[in-house]
Tab-separated table of C-alpha atoms in Angstrom:
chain	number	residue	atom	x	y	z
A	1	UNK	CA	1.399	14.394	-3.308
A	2	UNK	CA	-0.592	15.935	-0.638
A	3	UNK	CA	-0.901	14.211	2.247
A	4	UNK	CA	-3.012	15.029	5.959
A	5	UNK	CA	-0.937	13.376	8.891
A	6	UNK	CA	-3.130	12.654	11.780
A	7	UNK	CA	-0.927	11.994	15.410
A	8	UNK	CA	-0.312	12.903	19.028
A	9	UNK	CA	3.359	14.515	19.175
A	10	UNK	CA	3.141	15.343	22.654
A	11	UNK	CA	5.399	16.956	24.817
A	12	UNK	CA	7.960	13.782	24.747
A	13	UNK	CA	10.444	14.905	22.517
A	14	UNK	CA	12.914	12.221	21.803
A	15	UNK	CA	9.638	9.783	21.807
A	16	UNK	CA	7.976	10.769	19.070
A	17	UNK	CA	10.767	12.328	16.971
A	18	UNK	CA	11.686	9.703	14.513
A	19	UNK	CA	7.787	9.717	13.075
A	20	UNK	CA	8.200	13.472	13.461
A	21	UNK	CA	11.537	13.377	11.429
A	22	UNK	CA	10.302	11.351	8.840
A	23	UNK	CA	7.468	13.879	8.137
A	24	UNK	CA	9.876	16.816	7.880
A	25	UNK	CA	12.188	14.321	5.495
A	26	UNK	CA	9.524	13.919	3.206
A	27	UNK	CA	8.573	17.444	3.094
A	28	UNK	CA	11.704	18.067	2.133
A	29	UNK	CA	11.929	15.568	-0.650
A	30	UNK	CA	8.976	17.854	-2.047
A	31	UNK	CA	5.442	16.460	-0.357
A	32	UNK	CA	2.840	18.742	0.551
A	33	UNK	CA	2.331	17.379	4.206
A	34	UNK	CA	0.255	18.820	7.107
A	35	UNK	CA	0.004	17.514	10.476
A	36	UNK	CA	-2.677	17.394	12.423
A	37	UNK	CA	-1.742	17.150	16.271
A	38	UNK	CA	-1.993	19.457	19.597
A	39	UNK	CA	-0.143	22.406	18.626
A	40	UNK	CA	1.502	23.917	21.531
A	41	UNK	CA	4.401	21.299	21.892
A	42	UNK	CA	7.777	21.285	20.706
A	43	UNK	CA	7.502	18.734	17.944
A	44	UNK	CA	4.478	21.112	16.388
A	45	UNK	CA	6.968	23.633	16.376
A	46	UNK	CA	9.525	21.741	14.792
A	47	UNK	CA	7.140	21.110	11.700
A	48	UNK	CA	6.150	25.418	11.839
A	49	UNK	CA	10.253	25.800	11.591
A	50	UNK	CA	10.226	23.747	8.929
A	51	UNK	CA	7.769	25.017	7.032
A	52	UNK	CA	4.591	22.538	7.147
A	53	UNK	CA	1.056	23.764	8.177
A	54	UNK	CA	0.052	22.544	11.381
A	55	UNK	CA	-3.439	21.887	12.412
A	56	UNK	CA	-3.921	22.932	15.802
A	57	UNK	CA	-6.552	19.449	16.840
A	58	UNK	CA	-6.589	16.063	17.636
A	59	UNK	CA	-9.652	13.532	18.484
A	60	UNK	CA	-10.126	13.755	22.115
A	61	UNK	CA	-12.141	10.158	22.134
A	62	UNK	CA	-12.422	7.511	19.586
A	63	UNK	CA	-16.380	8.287	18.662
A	64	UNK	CA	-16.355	11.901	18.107
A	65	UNK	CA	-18.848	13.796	15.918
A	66	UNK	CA	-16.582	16.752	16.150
A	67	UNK	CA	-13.332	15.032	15.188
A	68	UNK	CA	-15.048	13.691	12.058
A	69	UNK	CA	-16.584	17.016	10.862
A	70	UNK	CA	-12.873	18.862	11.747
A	71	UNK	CA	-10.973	15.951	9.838
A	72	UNK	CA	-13.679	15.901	6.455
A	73	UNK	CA	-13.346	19.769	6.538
A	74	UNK	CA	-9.539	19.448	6.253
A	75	UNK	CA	-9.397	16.849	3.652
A	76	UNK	CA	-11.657	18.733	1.260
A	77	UNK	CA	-10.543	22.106	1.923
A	78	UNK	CA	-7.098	21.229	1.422
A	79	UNK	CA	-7.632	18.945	-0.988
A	80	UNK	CA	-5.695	15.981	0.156
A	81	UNK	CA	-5.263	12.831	-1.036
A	82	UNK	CA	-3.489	10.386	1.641
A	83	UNK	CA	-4.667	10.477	5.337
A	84	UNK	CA	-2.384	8.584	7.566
A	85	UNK	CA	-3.641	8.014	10.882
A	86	UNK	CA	-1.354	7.372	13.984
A	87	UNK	CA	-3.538	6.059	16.831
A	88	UNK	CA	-6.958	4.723	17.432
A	89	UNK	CA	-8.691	7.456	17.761
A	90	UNK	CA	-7.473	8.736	14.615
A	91	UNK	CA	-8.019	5.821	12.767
A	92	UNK	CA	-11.708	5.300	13.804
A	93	UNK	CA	-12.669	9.159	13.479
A	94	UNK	CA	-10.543	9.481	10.310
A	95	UNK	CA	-12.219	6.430	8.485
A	96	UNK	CA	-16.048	8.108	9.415
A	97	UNK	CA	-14.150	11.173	8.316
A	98	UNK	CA	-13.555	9.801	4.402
A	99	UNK	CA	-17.150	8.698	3.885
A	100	UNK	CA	-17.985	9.193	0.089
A	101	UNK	CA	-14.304	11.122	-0.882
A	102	UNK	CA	-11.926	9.871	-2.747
A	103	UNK	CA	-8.921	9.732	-0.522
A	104	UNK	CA	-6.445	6.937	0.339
A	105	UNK	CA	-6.144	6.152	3.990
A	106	UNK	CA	-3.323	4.826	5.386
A	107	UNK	CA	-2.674	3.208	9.495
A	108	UNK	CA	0.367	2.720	11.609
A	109	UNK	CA	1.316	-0.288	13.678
A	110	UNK	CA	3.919	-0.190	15.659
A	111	UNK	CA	2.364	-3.138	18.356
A	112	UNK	CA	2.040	-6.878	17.279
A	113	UNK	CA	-0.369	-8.194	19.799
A	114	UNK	CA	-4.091	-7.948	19.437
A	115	UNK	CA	-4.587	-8.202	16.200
A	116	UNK	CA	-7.735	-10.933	15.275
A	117	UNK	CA	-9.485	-11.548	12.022
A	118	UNK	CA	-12.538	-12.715	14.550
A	119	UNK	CA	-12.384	-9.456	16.740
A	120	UNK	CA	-14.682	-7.235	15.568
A	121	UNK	CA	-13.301	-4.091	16.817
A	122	UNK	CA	-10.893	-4.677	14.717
A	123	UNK	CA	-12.355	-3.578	11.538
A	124	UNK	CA	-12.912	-0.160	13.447
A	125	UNK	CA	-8.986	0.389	12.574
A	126	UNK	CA	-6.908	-1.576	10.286
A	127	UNK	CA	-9.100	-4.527	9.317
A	128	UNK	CA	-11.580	-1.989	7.893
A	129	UNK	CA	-12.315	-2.391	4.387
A	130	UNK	CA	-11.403	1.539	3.957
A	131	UNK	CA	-7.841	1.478	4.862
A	132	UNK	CA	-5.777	0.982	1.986
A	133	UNK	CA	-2.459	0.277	3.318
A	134	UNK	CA	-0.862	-0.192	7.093
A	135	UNK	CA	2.741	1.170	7.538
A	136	UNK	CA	4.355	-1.527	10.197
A	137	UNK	CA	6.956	-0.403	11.934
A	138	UNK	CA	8.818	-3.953	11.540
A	139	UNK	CA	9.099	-7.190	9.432
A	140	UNK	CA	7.275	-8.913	12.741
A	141	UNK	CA	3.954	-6.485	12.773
A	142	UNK	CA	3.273	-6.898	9.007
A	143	UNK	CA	3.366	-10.814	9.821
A	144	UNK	CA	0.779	-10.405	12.146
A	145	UNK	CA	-1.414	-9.147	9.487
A	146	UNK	CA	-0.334	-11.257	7.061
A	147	UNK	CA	-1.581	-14.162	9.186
A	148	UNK	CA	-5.499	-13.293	9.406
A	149	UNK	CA	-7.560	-14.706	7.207
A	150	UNK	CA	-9.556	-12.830	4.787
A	151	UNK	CA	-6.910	-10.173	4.934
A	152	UNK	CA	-5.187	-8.532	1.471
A	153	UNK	CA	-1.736	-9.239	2.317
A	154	UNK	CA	-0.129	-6.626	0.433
A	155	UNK	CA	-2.242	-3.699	2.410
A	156	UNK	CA	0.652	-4.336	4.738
A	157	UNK	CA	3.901	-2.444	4.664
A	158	UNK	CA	6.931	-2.589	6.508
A	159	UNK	CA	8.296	1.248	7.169
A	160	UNK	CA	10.920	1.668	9.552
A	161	UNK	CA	11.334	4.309	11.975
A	162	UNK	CA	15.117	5.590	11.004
A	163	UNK	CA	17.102	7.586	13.927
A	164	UNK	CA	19.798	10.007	12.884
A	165	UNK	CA	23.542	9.838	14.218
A	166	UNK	CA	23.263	13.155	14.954
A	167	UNK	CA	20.799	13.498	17.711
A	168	UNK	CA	23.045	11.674	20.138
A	169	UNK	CA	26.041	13.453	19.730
A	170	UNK	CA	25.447	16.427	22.364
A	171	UNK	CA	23.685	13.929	24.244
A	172	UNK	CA	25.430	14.423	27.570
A	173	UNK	CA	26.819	11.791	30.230
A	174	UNK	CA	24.298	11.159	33.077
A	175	UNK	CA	25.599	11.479	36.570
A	176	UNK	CA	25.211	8.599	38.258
A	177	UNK	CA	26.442	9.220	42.212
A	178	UNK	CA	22.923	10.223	42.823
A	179	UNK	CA	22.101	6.582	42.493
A	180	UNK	CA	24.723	5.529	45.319
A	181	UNK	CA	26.302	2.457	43.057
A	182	UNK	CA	29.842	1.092	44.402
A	183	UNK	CA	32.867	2.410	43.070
A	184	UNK	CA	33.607	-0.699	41.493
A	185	UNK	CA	30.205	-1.735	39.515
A	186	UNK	CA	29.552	-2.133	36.450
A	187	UNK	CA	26.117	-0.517	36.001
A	188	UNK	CA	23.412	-2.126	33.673
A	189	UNK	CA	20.411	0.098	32.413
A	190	UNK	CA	17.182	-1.416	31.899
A	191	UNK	CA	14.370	0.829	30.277
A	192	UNK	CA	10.892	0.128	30.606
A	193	UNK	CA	7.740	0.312	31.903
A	194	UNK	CA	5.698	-1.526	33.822
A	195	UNK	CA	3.846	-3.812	31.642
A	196	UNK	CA	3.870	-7.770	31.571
A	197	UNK	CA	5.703	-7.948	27.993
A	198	UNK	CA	9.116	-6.105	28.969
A	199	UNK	CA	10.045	-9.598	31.073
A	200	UNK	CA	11.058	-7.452	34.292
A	201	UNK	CA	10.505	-11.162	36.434
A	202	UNK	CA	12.983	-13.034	34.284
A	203	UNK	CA	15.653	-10.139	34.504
A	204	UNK	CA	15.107	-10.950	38.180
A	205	UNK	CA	16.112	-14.084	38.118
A	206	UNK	CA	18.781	-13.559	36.143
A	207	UNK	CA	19.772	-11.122	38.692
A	208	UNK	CA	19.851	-14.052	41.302
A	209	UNK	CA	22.727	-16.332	39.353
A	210	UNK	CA	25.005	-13.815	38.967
A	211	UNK	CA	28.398	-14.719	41.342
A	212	UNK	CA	27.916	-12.717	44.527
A	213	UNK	CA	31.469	-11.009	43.506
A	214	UNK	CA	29.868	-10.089	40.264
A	215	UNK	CA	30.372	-6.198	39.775
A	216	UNK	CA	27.232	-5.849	37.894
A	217	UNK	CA	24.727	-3.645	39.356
A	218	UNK	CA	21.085	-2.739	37.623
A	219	UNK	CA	19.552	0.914	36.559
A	220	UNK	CA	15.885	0.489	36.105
A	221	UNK	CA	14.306	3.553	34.639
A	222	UNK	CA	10.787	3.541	33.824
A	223	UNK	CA	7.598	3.878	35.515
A	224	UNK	CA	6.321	1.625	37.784
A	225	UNK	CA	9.102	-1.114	37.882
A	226	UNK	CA	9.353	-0.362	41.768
A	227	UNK	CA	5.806	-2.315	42.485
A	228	UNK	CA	5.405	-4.183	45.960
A	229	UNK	CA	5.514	-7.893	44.039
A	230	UNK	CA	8.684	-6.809	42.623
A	231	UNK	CA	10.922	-4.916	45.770
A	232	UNK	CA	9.253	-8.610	47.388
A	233	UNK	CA	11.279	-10.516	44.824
A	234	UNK	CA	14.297	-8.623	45.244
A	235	UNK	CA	14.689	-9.063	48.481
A	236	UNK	CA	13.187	-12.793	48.803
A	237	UNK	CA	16.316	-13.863	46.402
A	238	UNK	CA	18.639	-11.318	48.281
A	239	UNK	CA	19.755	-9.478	45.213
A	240	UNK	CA	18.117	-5.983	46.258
A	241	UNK	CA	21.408	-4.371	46.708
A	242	UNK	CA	21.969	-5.299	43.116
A	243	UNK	CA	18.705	-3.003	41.920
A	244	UNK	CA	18.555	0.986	41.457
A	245	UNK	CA	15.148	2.016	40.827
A	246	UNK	CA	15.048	5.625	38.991
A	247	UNK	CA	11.354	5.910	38.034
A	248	UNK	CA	10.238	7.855	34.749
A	249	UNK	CA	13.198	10.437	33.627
A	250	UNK	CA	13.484	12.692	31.208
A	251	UNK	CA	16.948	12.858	31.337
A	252	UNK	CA	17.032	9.216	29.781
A	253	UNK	CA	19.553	8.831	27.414
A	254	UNK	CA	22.043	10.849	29.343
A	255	UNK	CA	21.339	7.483	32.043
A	256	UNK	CA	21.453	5.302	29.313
A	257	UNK	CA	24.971	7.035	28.248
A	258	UNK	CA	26.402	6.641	31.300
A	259	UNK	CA	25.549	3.106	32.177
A	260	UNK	CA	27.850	0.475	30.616
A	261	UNK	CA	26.091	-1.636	28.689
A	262	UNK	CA	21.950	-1.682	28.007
A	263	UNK	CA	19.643	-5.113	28.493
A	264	UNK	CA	15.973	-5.389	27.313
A	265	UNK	CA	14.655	-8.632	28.678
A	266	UNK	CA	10.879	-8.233	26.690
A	267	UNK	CA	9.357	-11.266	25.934
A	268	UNK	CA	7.101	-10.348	23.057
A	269	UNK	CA	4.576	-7.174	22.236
A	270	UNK	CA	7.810	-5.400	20.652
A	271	UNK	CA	6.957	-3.925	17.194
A	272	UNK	CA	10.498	-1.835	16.871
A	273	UNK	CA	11.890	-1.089	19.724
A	274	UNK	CA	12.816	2.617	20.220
A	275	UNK	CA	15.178	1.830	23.909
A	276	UNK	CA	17.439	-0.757	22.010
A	277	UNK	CA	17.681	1.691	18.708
A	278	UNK	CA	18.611	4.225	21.414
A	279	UNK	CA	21.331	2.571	22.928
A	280	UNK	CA	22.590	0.715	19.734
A	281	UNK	CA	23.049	4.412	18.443
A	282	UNK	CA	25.084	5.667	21.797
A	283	UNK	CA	27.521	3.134	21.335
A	284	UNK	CA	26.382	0.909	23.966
A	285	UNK	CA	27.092	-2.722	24.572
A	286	UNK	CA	23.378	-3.973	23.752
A	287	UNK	CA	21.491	-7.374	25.241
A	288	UNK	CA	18.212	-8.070	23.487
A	289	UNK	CA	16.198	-11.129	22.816
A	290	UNK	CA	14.866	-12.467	19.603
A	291	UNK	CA	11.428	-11.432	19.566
A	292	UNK	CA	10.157	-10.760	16.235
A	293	UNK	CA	10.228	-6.890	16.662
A	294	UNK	CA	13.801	-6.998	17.605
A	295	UNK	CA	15.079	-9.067	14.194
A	296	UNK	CA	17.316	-7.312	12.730
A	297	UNK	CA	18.355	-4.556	14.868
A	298	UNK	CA	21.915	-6.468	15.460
A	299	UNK	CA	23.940	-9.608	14.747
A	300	UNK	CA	24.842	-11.943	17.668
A	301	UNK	CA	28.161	-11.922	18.956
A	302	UNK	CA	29.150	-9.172	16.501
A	303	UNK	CA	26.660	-6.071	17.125
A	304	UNK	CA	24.824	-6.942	20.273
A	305	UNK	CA	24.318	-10.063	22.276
A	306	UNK	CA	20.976	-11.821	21.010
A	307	UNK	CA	19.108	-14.544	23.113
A	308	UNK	CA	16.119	-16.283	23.580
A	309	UNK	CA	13.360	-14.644	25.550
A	310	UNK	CA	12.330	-16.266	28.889
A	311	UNK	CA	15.888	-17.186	29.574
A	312	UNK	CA	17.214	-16.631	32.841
A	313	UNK	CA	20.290	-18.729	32.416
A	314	UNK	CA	21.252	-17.208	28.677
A	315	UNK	CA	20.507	-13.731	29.803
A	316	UNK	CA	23.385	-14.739	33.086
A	317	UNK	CA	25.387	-15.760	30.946
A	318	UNK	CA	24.961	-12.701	28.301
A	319	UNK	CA	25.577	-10.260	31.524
A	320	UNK	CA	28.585	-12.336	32.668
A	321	UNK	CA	29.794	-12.228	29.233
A	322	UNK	CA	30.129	-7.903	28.748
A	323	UNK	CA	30.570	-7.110	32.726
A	324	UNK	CA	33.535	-9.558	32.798
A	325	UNK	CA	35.161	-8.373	29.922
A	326	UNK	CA	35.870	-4.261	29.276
A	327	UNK	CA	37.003	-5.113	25.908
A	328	UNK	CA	34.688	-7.057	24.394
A	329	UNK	CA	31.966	-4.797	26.179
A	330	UNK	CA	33.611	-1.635	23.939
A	331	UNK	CA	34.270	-3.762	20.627
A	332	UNK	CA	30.335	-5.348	20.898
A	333	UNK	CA	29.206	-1.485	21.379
A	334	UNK	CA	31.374	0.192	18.646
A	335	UNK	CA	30.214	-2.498	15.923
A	336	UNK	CA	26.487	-1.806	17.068
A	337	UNK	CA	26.658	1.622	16.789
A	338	UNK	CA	28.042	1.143	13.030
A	339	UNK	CA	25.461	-1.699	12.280
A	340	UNK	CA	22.834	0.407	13.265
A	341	UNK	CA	23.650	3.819	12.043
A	342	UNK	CA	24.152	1.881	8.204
A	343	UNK	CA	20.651	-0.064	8.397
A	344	UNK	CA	18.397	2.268	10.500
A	345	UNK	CA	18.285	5.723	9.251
A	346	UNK	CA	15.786	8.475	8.226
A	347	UNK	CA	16.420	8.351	4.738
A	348	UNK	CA	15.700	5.252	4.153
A	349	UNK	CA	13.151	5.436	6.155
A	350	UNK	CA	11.633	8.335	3.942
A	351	UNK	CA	12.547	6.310	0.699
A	352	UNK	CA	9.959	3.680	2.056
A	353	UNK	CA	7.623	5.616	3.126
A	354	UNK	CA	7.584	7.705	0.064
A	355	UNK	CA	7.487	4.230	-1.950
A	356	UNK	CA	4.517	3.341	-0.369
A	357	UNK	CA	2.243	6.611	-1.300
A	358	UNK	CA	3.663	6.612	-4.969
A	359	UNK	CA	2.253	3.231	-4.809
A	360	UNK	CA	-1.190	4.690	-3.227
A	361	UNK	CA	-1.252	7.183	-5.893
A	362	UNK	CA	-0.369	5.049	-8.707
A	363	UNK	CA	2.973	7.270	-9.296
């Protein structure tokens, strides 16, 4: 099967490697794939190493007479048969693109807000009659589709994005004096950015019914999470000494590492979420909430500690629960590293992917 990938693997490695891995797994299992993305960053080089043509272009805008000429050229040229288009504005210059040739097209969705039968712009990307099948990156973003009217509800497909064990292991252990934590804390990380959905103002006042002689202290580590409303808050409930803010790193999961146990208070939004895979895979004592992106990515009290989003008083007690208890902290982190290592992994993640083109192509 020959098949014309369409995404932006910019310079954030460890971001954008799963998709990238999954590419290079299927080449492997024997299909002709070619990626077009900007080809001076590390993950381009990755697919050169491993022997894949790489298109040196991506769509600069969503509208873009010169991304639809440079995408049609490549189809026919290299006579492909599946494009599968990463973003918007490869979606809505890839579907102009196929005008008139006979060539499946395929979306990602790895989001599950803003999707409307009503909307209109909408059937610039996945609604469009064109696209034959959306890859979701969860059980929760296919339902999203399969919940608008007038929609075929088997053009939606759940691929996962699988990790590999062995990414982590040379992953090394952060150094956290620069962050000037007591000797005695126990140090959650929180990874995020800025944005509404990732429930930073419930964390907050989580933060504020902890026991003052609680050890726990907080890493934030993310862009943005250091906003005026929010240093206010801290020091309105008088928890600021609790909070560490580290801004965007790219020393990440050597933070994450170091920290002793992970929390990701999001209250919806989350299609698959690549921080809890992260620190389910580094052996870390995980707290998550039961958002439908998050399903299945550990079992409460066994794997990871699941509650209910919005929940000040379960996520204080979830936080009590690991910081007061060493032990359990190291048992809940071992069992979600084996959970998710056995469910979560490239090759499956390949298998379903590959599934879904065979299907495409009538193989």
């Amino acid at each position: 099967m020959r098949i014309l990938v369409i995404s932006d693997y910019d310079d954030n490695y460890n971001a954008v490697r799963p998709e990238g891995e999954l590419f290079i797994g299927l080449h492997h299992a024997g299909a002709d794939v070619q990626v077009m993305t900007y080809g001076n960053t590390p993950f381009a080089q990755k697919f050169r190493d491993a022997g894949m043509r790489v298109i040196d272009f991506h769509p600069k805008k969503k509208f873009s007479g010169e991304a639809v000429a440079r995408i049609r050229k490549e189809i026919i040229e290299q006579d492909r048969q599946i494009i599968h288009l990463f973003n918007n504005k490869a979606i809505i210059n890839g579907i102009r693109a196929v005008r008139g040739l006979d060539v499946k097209v395929v979306t990602y969705r790895g989001y599950t807000g803003n999707i409307h039968w009503w909307d209109p712009t909408n059937y610039l990307t996945h609604l469009n009659p064109r696209v034959d099948a959306i890859t979701c990156v969860s059980g929760a973003v296919k339902e999203v589709f399969d919940r608008q009217l007038f929609f075929p509800k088997e053009k939606a497909v759940t691929v996962s994005k699988g990790h590999n064990p062995a990414w982590y292991q040379d992953i090394p252990t952060g150094d956290l004096g620069e962050f000037g934590f007591p000797k005695e804390a126990v140090i959650v990380s929180v990874v995020a950015n800025a944005r509404r959905m990732k429930g930073i103002p419930y964390l907050l006042d989580a933060i504020e019914l902890l026991a003052k002689e609680s050890p726990a202290h907080f890493l934030l580590i993310g862009r943005g999470l250091d906003d005026p409303a929010t240093l206010a808050t801290l020091d309105k409930k008088g928890i600021r000494n609790r909070v560490v803010f580290a801004g965007f790193r790219k020393d990440v999961l050597s933070l994450v590492k170091a920290c002793d146990l992970s929390l990701l208070p999001s209250v919806k939004g989350e299609g698959l979420s690549k921080v809890l895979l992260e620190s389910l895979f580094l052996g870390k004592a995980t707290i998550m909430t039961n958002i439908g992106g998050n399903k299945g990515l550990a079992i409460d009290g066994e794997s990871g500690i699941v509650i209910p989003p919005r929940d000040p008083e379960a996520m204080a007690t979830a936080i009590n629960s690991l910081v007061d208890n060493p032990d359990y902290r190291k048992k809940i982190g071992t069992a979600g590293q084996v959970y998710i290592q056995k469910n979560y992994t490239v090759e499956r993640s390949v298998k379903e992917l590959m599934a879904v083109y065979e299907g495409l192509l009538g193989e």
